[in-house]
Short mmCIF file of C-alpha atoms and ligand atoms in Angstrom, two decimals:
data_model
loop_
_atom_site.label_atom_id
_atom_site.label_comp_id
_atom_site.label_asym_id
_atom_site.label_seq_id
_atom_site.Cartn_x
_atom_site.Cartn_y
_atom_site.Cartn_z
CA UNK A 1 15.86 11.14 19.71
CA UNK A 2 15.52 8.73 17.04
CA UNK A 3 16.72 10.99 14.33
CA UNK A 4 20.06 8.88 13.86
CA UNK A 5 18.33 5.84 13.85
CA UNK A 6 15.78 7.41 10.93
CA UNK A 7 18.45 8.60 9.14
CA UNK A 8 20.34 5.18 9.10
CA UNK A 9 16.75 3.64 7.98
CA UNK A 10 16.60 6.21 5.02
CA UNK A 11 20.14 5.18 3.89
CA UNK A 12 19.69 1.63 4.27
CA UNK A 13 17.07 2.17 1.44
CA UNK A 14 19.27 4.44 -0.58
CA UNK A 15 22.14 1.89 -0.39
CA UNK A 16 19.66 -0.85 -1.24
CA UNK A 17 20.96 -3.02 1.60
CA UNK A 18 17.96 -5.53 2.92
CA UNK A 19 20.06 -6.76 5.64
CA UNK A 20 20.67 -3.35 7.10
CA UNK A 21 16.96 -2.33 6.70
CA UNK A 22 16.01 -5.36 8.46
CA UNK A 23 18.82 -4.93 11.53
CA UNK A 24 17.41 -1.34 11.88
CA UNK A 25 14.03 -2.37 11.96
CA UNK A 26 14.65 -4.66 14.81
CA UNK A 27 16.63 -2.04 16.42
CA UNK A 28 13.76 0.27 16.24
CA UNK A 29 11.31 -2.27 17.86
CA UNK A 30 13.99 -2.60 20.72
CA UNK A 31 14.11 1.18 21.09
CA UNK A 32 10.25 1.21 21.03
CA UNK A 33 10.13 3.29 18.29
CA UNK A 34 6.61 3.21 16.56
CA UNK A 35 6.74 1.08 13.43
CA UNK A 36 4.60 3.23 11.57
CA UNK A 37 6.96 5.85 12.27
CA UNK A 38 9.96 3.91 11.24
CA UNK A 39 8.05 3.46 8.01
CA UNK A 40 6.90 6.57 7.07
CA UNK A 41 9.77 9.05 8.60
CA UNK A 42 12.59 6.47 8.22
CA UNK A 43 12.48 4.15 5.18
CA UNK A 44 10.00 5.98 2.95
CA UNK A 45 11.98 9.17 2.35
CA UNK A 46 14.73 6.82 1.07
CA UNK A 47 12.31 5.12 -1.30
CA UNK A 48 11.18 8.67 -2.26
CA UNK A 49 14.62 9.63 -2.83
CA UNK A 50 15.37 6.62 -4.95
CA UNK A 51 12.21 7.32 -7.16
CA UNK A 52 13.49 10.82 -7.25
CA UNK A 53 16.75 10.18 -8.68
CA UNK A 54 15.45 7.40 -10.82
CA UNK A 55 13.07 10.16 -12.25
CA UNK A 56 16.07 12.46 -12.86
CA UNK A 57 17.81 9.53 -14.94
CA UNK A 58 20.66 9.46 -11.87
CA UNK A 59 19.53 6.02 -10.61
CA UNK A 60 18.78 3.60 -12.86
CA UNK A 61 16.08 0.00 -12.68
CA UNK A 62 18.43 -2.13 -10.51
CA UNK A 63 18.52 0.75 -7.90
CA UNK A 64 14.96 0.79 -7.90
CA UNK A 65 14.67 -2.84 -7.20
CA UNK A 66 17.20 -2.88 -4.63
CA UNK A 67 15.52 -0.08 -2.50
CA UNK A 68 12.21 -2.08 -2.95
CA UNK A 69 13.86 -5.24 -1.59
CA UNK A 70 15.39 -3.25 1.10
CA UNK A 71 11.95 -1.67 1.99
CA UNK A 72 10.25 -5.09 1.92
CA UNK A 73 12.90 -6.60 4.62
CA UNK A 74 12.20 -3.66 6.76
CA UNK A 75 8.66 -3.99 6.49
CA UNK A 76 8.52 -7.91 6.92
CA UNK A 77 10.43 -7.25 10.12
CA UNK A 78 7.86 -4.16 11.30
CA UNK A 79 4.52 -6.03 9.92
CA UNK A 80 3.75 -8.18 13.28
CA UNK A 81 4.32 -4.90 15.21
CA UNK A 82 1.89 -3.02 13.37
CA UNK A 83 -0.38 -6.03 13.62
CA UNK A 84 -0.28 -5.96 17.22
CA UNK A 85 -2.91 -4.50 18.90
CA UNK A 86 -5.67 -5.15 16.35
CA UNK A 87 -6.81 -8.40 17.69
CA UNK A 88 -10.10 -7.41 18.20
CA UNK A 89 -13.06 -9.82 18.24
CA UNK A 90 -15.49 -8.01 15.76
CA UNK A 91 -14.79 -7.90 12.20
CA UNK A 92 -15.39 -4.21 10.88
CA UNK A 93 -15.75 -5.33 7.33
CA UNK A 94 -14.33 -7.88 4.80
CA UNK A 95 -12.24 -6.14 2.38
CA UNK A 96 -10.65 -7.68 -1.34
CA UNK A 97 -7.18 -5.47 -1.76
CA UNK A 98 -4.87 -5.66 -4.60
CA UNK A 99 -2.69 -3.70 -6.94
CA UNK A 100 -4.25 -3.67 -10.49
CA UNK A 101 -3.52 -5.10 -13.74
CA UNK A 102 -0.04 -4.22 -15.22
CA UNK A 103 1.37 -2.91 -11.76
CA UNK A 104 3.63 -4.79 -9.73
CA UNK A 105 4.34 -2.42 -6.75
CA UNK A 106 2.94 -3.90 -3.77
CA UNK A 107 4.87 -2.21 -0.76
CA UNK A 108 2.02 0.80 -0.30
CA UNK A 109 -0.73 -1.87 -1.12
CA UNK A 110 0.67 -4.58 1.72
CA UNK A 111 0.88 -1.32 3.97
CA UNK A 112 -2.71 -0.81 3.68
CA UNK A 113 -3.26 -3.98 4.19
CA UNK A 114 -1.78 -4.56 7.61
CA UNK A 115 -3.24 -1.58 8.71
CA UNK A 116 -6.77 -2.64 7.65
CA UNK A 117 -6.38 -6.21 9.56
CA UNK A 118 -4.77 -4.13 12.68
CA UNK A 119 -7.66 -2.16 12.74
CA UNK A 120 -10.24 -5.28 12.65
CA UNK A 121 -10.87 -5.77 8.91
CA UNK A 122 -10.70 -9.18 7.57
CA UNK A 123 -8.67 -8.44 4.73
CA UNK A 124 -8.03 -10.45 1.61
CA UNK A 125 -4.54 -9.55 -0.16
CA UNK A 126 -4.85 -10.80 -3.74
CA UNK A 127 -1.61 -9.57 -4.64
CA UNK A 128 -0.22 -7.28 -7.47
CA UNK A 129 -1.12 -7.17 -11.45
CA UNK A 130 -4.82 -8.54 -10.55
CA UNK A 131 -6.81 -8.63 -13.67
CA UNK A 132 -9.71 -6.19 -13.64
CA UNK A 133 -12.27 -8.92 -13.31
CA UNK A 134 -10.74 -10.74 -10.76
CA UNK A 135 -11.43 -7.64 -8.53
CA UNK A 136 -15.08 -8.26 -8.88
CA UNK A 137 -15.00 -12.51 -8.55
CA UNK A 138 -13.49 -12.39 -5.65
CA UNK A 139 -15.54 -9.90 -4.28
CA UNK A 140 -18.51 -11.68 -5.28
CA UNK A 141 -16.98 -14.98 -3.77
CA UNK A 142 -15.72 -13.60 -0.34
CA UNK A 143 -18.69 -11.29 0.00
CA UNK A 144 -16.69 -8.53 0.26
CA UNK A 145 -17.80 -4.75 1.72
CA UNK A 146 -14.87 -3.10 0.10
CA UNK A 147 -12.65 -3.43 -2.72
CA UNK A 148 -9.44 -1.57 -2.36
CA UNK A 149 -7.55 -0.96 -5.74
CA UNK A 150 -3.79 0.57 -5.93
CA UNK A 151 -1.98 1.79 -8.44
CA UNK A 152 1.28 3.33 -8.74
CA UNK A 153 1.75 4.22 -12.51
CA UNK A 154 0.05 7.01 -14.15
CA UNK A 155 -0.25 4.25 -17.16
CA UNK A 156 -1.97 1.68 -15.02
CA UNK A 157 -4.22 3.81 -12.50
CA UNK A 158 -7.02 4.08 -15.53
CA UNK A 159 -7.37 0.36 -14.53
CA UNK A 160 -9.01 1.46 -11.31
CA UNK A 161 -11.78 2.78 -13.92
CA UNK A 162 -12.17 -0.73 -15.22
CA UNK A 163 -12.32 -2.39 -11.61
CA UNK A 164 -15.16 -0.27 -11.00
CA UNK A 165 -16.80 -1.06 -14.65
CA UNK A 166 -16.39 -4.40 -13.93
CA UNK A 167 -17.99 -4.28 -10.43
CA UNK A 168 -20.84 -2.94 -11.93
CA UNK A 169 -21.11 -5.35 -14.73
CA UNK A 170 -21.53 -8.15 -11.56
CA UNK A 171 -23.86 -6.15 -10.28
CA UNK A 172 -21.88 -5.79 -7.04
CA UNK A 173 -22.40 -1.69 -6.76
CA UNK A 174 -23.35 0.53 -4.98
CA UNK A 175 -23.32 -2.15 -2.26
CA UNK A 176 -19.78 -3.14 -2.41
CA UNK A 177 -17.76 0.25 -1.81
CA UNK A 178 -14.39 0.85 -4.18
CA UNK A 179 -11.51 2.63 -2.32
CA UNK A 180 -8.57 3.66 -4.44
CA UNK A 181 -5.02 4.84 -3.81
CA UNK A 182 -1.43 5.19 -4.90
CA UNK A 183 0.97 7.74 -5.22
CA UNK A 184 -0.54 9.41 -8.74
CA UNK A 185 -4.28 9.00 -7.70
CA UNK A 186 -5.99 11.97 -6.30
CA UNK A 187 -9.49 12.77 -4.86
CA UNK A 188 -10.45 14.14 -7.95
CA UNK A 189 -9.97 11.20 -9.96
CA UNK A 190 -11.77 9.03 -7.36
CA UNK A 191 -14.56 11.17 -7.93
CA UNK A 192 -14.21 10.73 -11.77
CA UNK A 193 -14.30 7.30 -12.17
CA UNK A 194 -16.88 6.65 -9.69
CA UNK A 195 -15.04 5.22 -6.66
CA UNK A 196 -16.51 5.77 -3.10
CA UNK A 197 -13.24 7.50 -2.04
CA UNK A 198 -9.26 8.09 -2.01
CA UNK A 199 -6.78 7.17 0.84
CA UNK A 200 -3.98 9.21 0.72
CA UNK A 201 -1.69 6.80 2.76
CA UNK A 202 -2.54 3.36 4.76
CA UNK A 203 -3.80 5.57 7.77
CA UNK A 204 -6.18 7.48 5.79
CA UNK A 205 -7.47 4.49 4.19
CA UNK A 206 -8.34 2.86 7.32
CA UNK A 207 -10.38 6.14 8.37
CA UNK A 208 -12.33 5.97 5.12
CA UNK A 209 -13.06 2.15 5.11
CA UNK A 210 -14.43 2.73 8.73
CA UNK A 211 -16.66 5.80 7.62
CA UNK A 212 -17.81 4.01 4.03
CA UNK A 213 -19.12 1.41 6.78
CA UNK A 214 -20.56 3.56 9.03
CA UNK A 215 -17.94 2.11 11.85
CO1 B1M B 301 8.69 1.89 -9.54
N1 B1M B 301 7.78 3.85 -10.32
N2 B1M B 301 8.43 1.09 -11.50
N3 B1M B 301 9.28 0.10 -8.96
N4 B1M B 301 8.79 2.54 -8.04
C1 B1M B 301 7.61 4.57 -9.24
C2 B1M B 301 6.20 4.84 -8.77
C3 B1M B 301 7.84 5.94 -9.92
C4 B1M B 301 7.27 7.18 -9.38
C5 B1M B 301 9.43 6.34 -9.80
C6 B1M B 301 10.06 7.42 -10.71
O1 B1M B 301 9.83 7.51 -11.92
N5 B1M B 301 10.26 8.60 -10.07
C7 B1M B 301 7.61 5.73 -11.48
C8 B1M B 301 6.33 5.73 -11.77
C9 B1M B 301 5.93 7.27 -12.95
C10 B1M B 301 4.91 7.44 -13.11
O2 B1M B 301 4.24 6.73 -13.50
N6 B1M B 301 4.14 8.50 -12.58
C11 B1M B 301 7.95 4.31 -11.44
C12 B1M B 301 8.28 3.25 -12.68
C13 B1M B 301 8.47 4.21 -13.94
C14 B1M B 301 8.42 2.23 -12.64
C15 B1M B 301 8.78 1.09 -14.01
C16 B1M B 301 7.86 1.68 -15.18
C17 B1M B 301 10.58 1.16 -14.08
C18 B1M B 301 10.96 0.51 -15.36
O3 B1M B 301 10.70 -0.89 -15.74
N7 B1M B 301 11.54 1.10 -16.35
C19 B1M B 301 8.57 -0.53 -13.26
C20 B1M B 301 6.97 -0.59 -13.33
C21 B1M B 301 6.65 -1.96 -13.09
C22 B1M B 301 5.41 -2.56 -13.24
O4 B1M B 301 4.74 -2.33 -12.00
N8 B1M B 301 4.85 -2.75 -14.33
C23 B1M B 301 8.54 0.19 -11.86
C24 B1M B 301 9.42 -0.85 -11.00
C25 B1M B 301 9.62 -1.04 -9.58
C26 B1M B 301 10.19 -1.88 -8.70
C27 B1M B 301 9.86 -3.24 -8.86
C28 B1M B 301 11.47 -2.44 -9.06
C29 B1M B 301 9.91 -1.28 -7.36
C30 B1M B 301 8.62 -1.97 -6.77
C31 B1M B 301 8.86 -3.08 -5.53
C32 B1M B 301 8.07 -3.63 -5.06
O5 B1M B 301 7.11 -3.19 -4.66
N9 B1M B 301 8.00 -4.95 -4.49
C33 B1M B 301 9.67 0.15 -7.65
C34 B1M B 301 9.96 0.94 -6.48
C35 B1M B 301 10.13 0.88 -5.22
C36 B1M B 301 9.12 2.61 -7.02
C37 B1M B 301 9.42 3.64 -5.91
C38 B1M B 301 10.58 4.14 -5.85
C39 B1M B 301 8.57 3.43 -4.48
C40 B1M B 301 7.13 3.11 -4.52
C41 B1M B 301 6.84 2.53 -3.12
O6 B1M B 301 7.16 1.41 -2.60
N10 B1M B 301 6.72 3.57 -2.17
C42 B1M B 301 8.33 4.71 -6.30
C43 B1M B 301 8.79 6.25 -6.12
C44 B1M B 301 8.11 6.63 -5.31
O7 B1M B 301 6.76 6.16 -4.64
N11 B1M B 301 8.47 7.48 -4.47
C45 B1M B 301 8.19 4.19 -8.25
C46 B1M B 301 6.40 3.44 -0.58
C47 B1M B 301 5.21 3.22 -0.13
C48 B1M B 301 4.91 2.84 0.81
O8 B1M B 301 4.26 4.02 -0.77
O9 B1M B 301 3.37 2.79 -2.71
O10 B1M B 301 2.96 5.45 -2.76
P1 B1M B 301 3.29 4.11 -2.17
O11 B1M B 301 1.88 3.48 -1.05
C49 B1M B 301 1.45 4.62 -0.12
C50 B1M B 301 0.12 5.39 -0.70
O12 B1M B 301 0.33 5.67 -1.87
C51 B1M B 301 -0.72 4.83 -0.09
O13 B1M B 301 -0.80 4.11 1.24
C52 B1M B 301 0.67 3.71 1.11
C53 B1M B 301 1.13 3.58 2.24
O14 B1M B 301 1.27 5.19 3.05
N12 B1M B 301 -1.61 3.83 -1.06
C54 B1M B 301 -2.92 3.38 -0.74
C55 B1M B 301 -0.97 2.78 -1.78
N13 B1M B 301 -2.01 2.30 -2.48
C56 B1M B 301 -3.06 2.36 -1.79
C57 B1M B 301 -4.27 1.65 -1.58
C58 B1M B 301 -5.53 2.50 -1.00
C59 B1M B 301 -5.09 3.29 -0.26
C60 B1M B 301 -3.90 4.05 -0.17
O15 B1M B 301 -6.76 2.00 -1.15
C61 B1M B 301 -6.89 0.80 -1.91
#
């Protein structure tokens, strides 16, 4: 029933059109399409196509930039909807979350942040291109239970290991749990660097965070 709308969403990202993407997100809310479905089945396939085109050399950096802007416009509209229903009193745990040093990809990290907040976690999103040491300093300052580290590049995922090491140096492990994620990250990688878990997507990250804190 929503197939046509989902396809328009995909195309708004391919065309790098933030206004259109935002308008389609608004339409989705009016039609009561679940916001996560709009993101995962509508907008993300467009981003993936742009990523593939860029990887093949058919598309260029400006295309990637505009696709990212369109995605951000859509998620800005859908974000408050994702948050709804998450207004519970009890805080499940405190999470410090960021994209690792050298990496400015923020869309997936922000989605994970939104979903964790909606599930009842207190999330401190410390942004993108975050120095390894800063994860540890902020975790200590805020009394975090979990540190989440996102990486989208094969060159920056090695930074996730440095974050685990920084937490070790500050004596925060094993009390503070580490979750890693991002397109090139795997369960095997998480194990290799001594992280406590790997979230394949935002929904999996929430389930993992709950499980790690025994919730
Ligand atoms: Co970039 N980029 N990019 N990019 N970009 C990729 C990642 C790439 C795969 C595209 C490609 O070549 N096919 C490629 C990486 C190749 C590699 O290393 N293997 C790439 C490249 C090469 C680059 C540049 C180097 C390009 C250049 O300058 N020549 C450059 C690097 C800049 C830097 O960071 N230093 C660059 C820049 C950019 C933009 C800034 C233009 C833009 C980002 C805009 C922004 O974020 N504001 C951008 C975009 C949009 C992409 C693609 C197309 C889409 C990423 C995205 O937002 N996906 C991407 C290709 C692709 O992924 N298909 C690509 C949607 C998002 C919802 O998914 O981020 O995977 P994702 O997050 C998911 C899961 O991974 C998981 O949950 C999320 C929600 O389900 N997850 C976690 C993520 N973090 C998690 C943390 C967790 C748990 C789960 O726990 C803590």
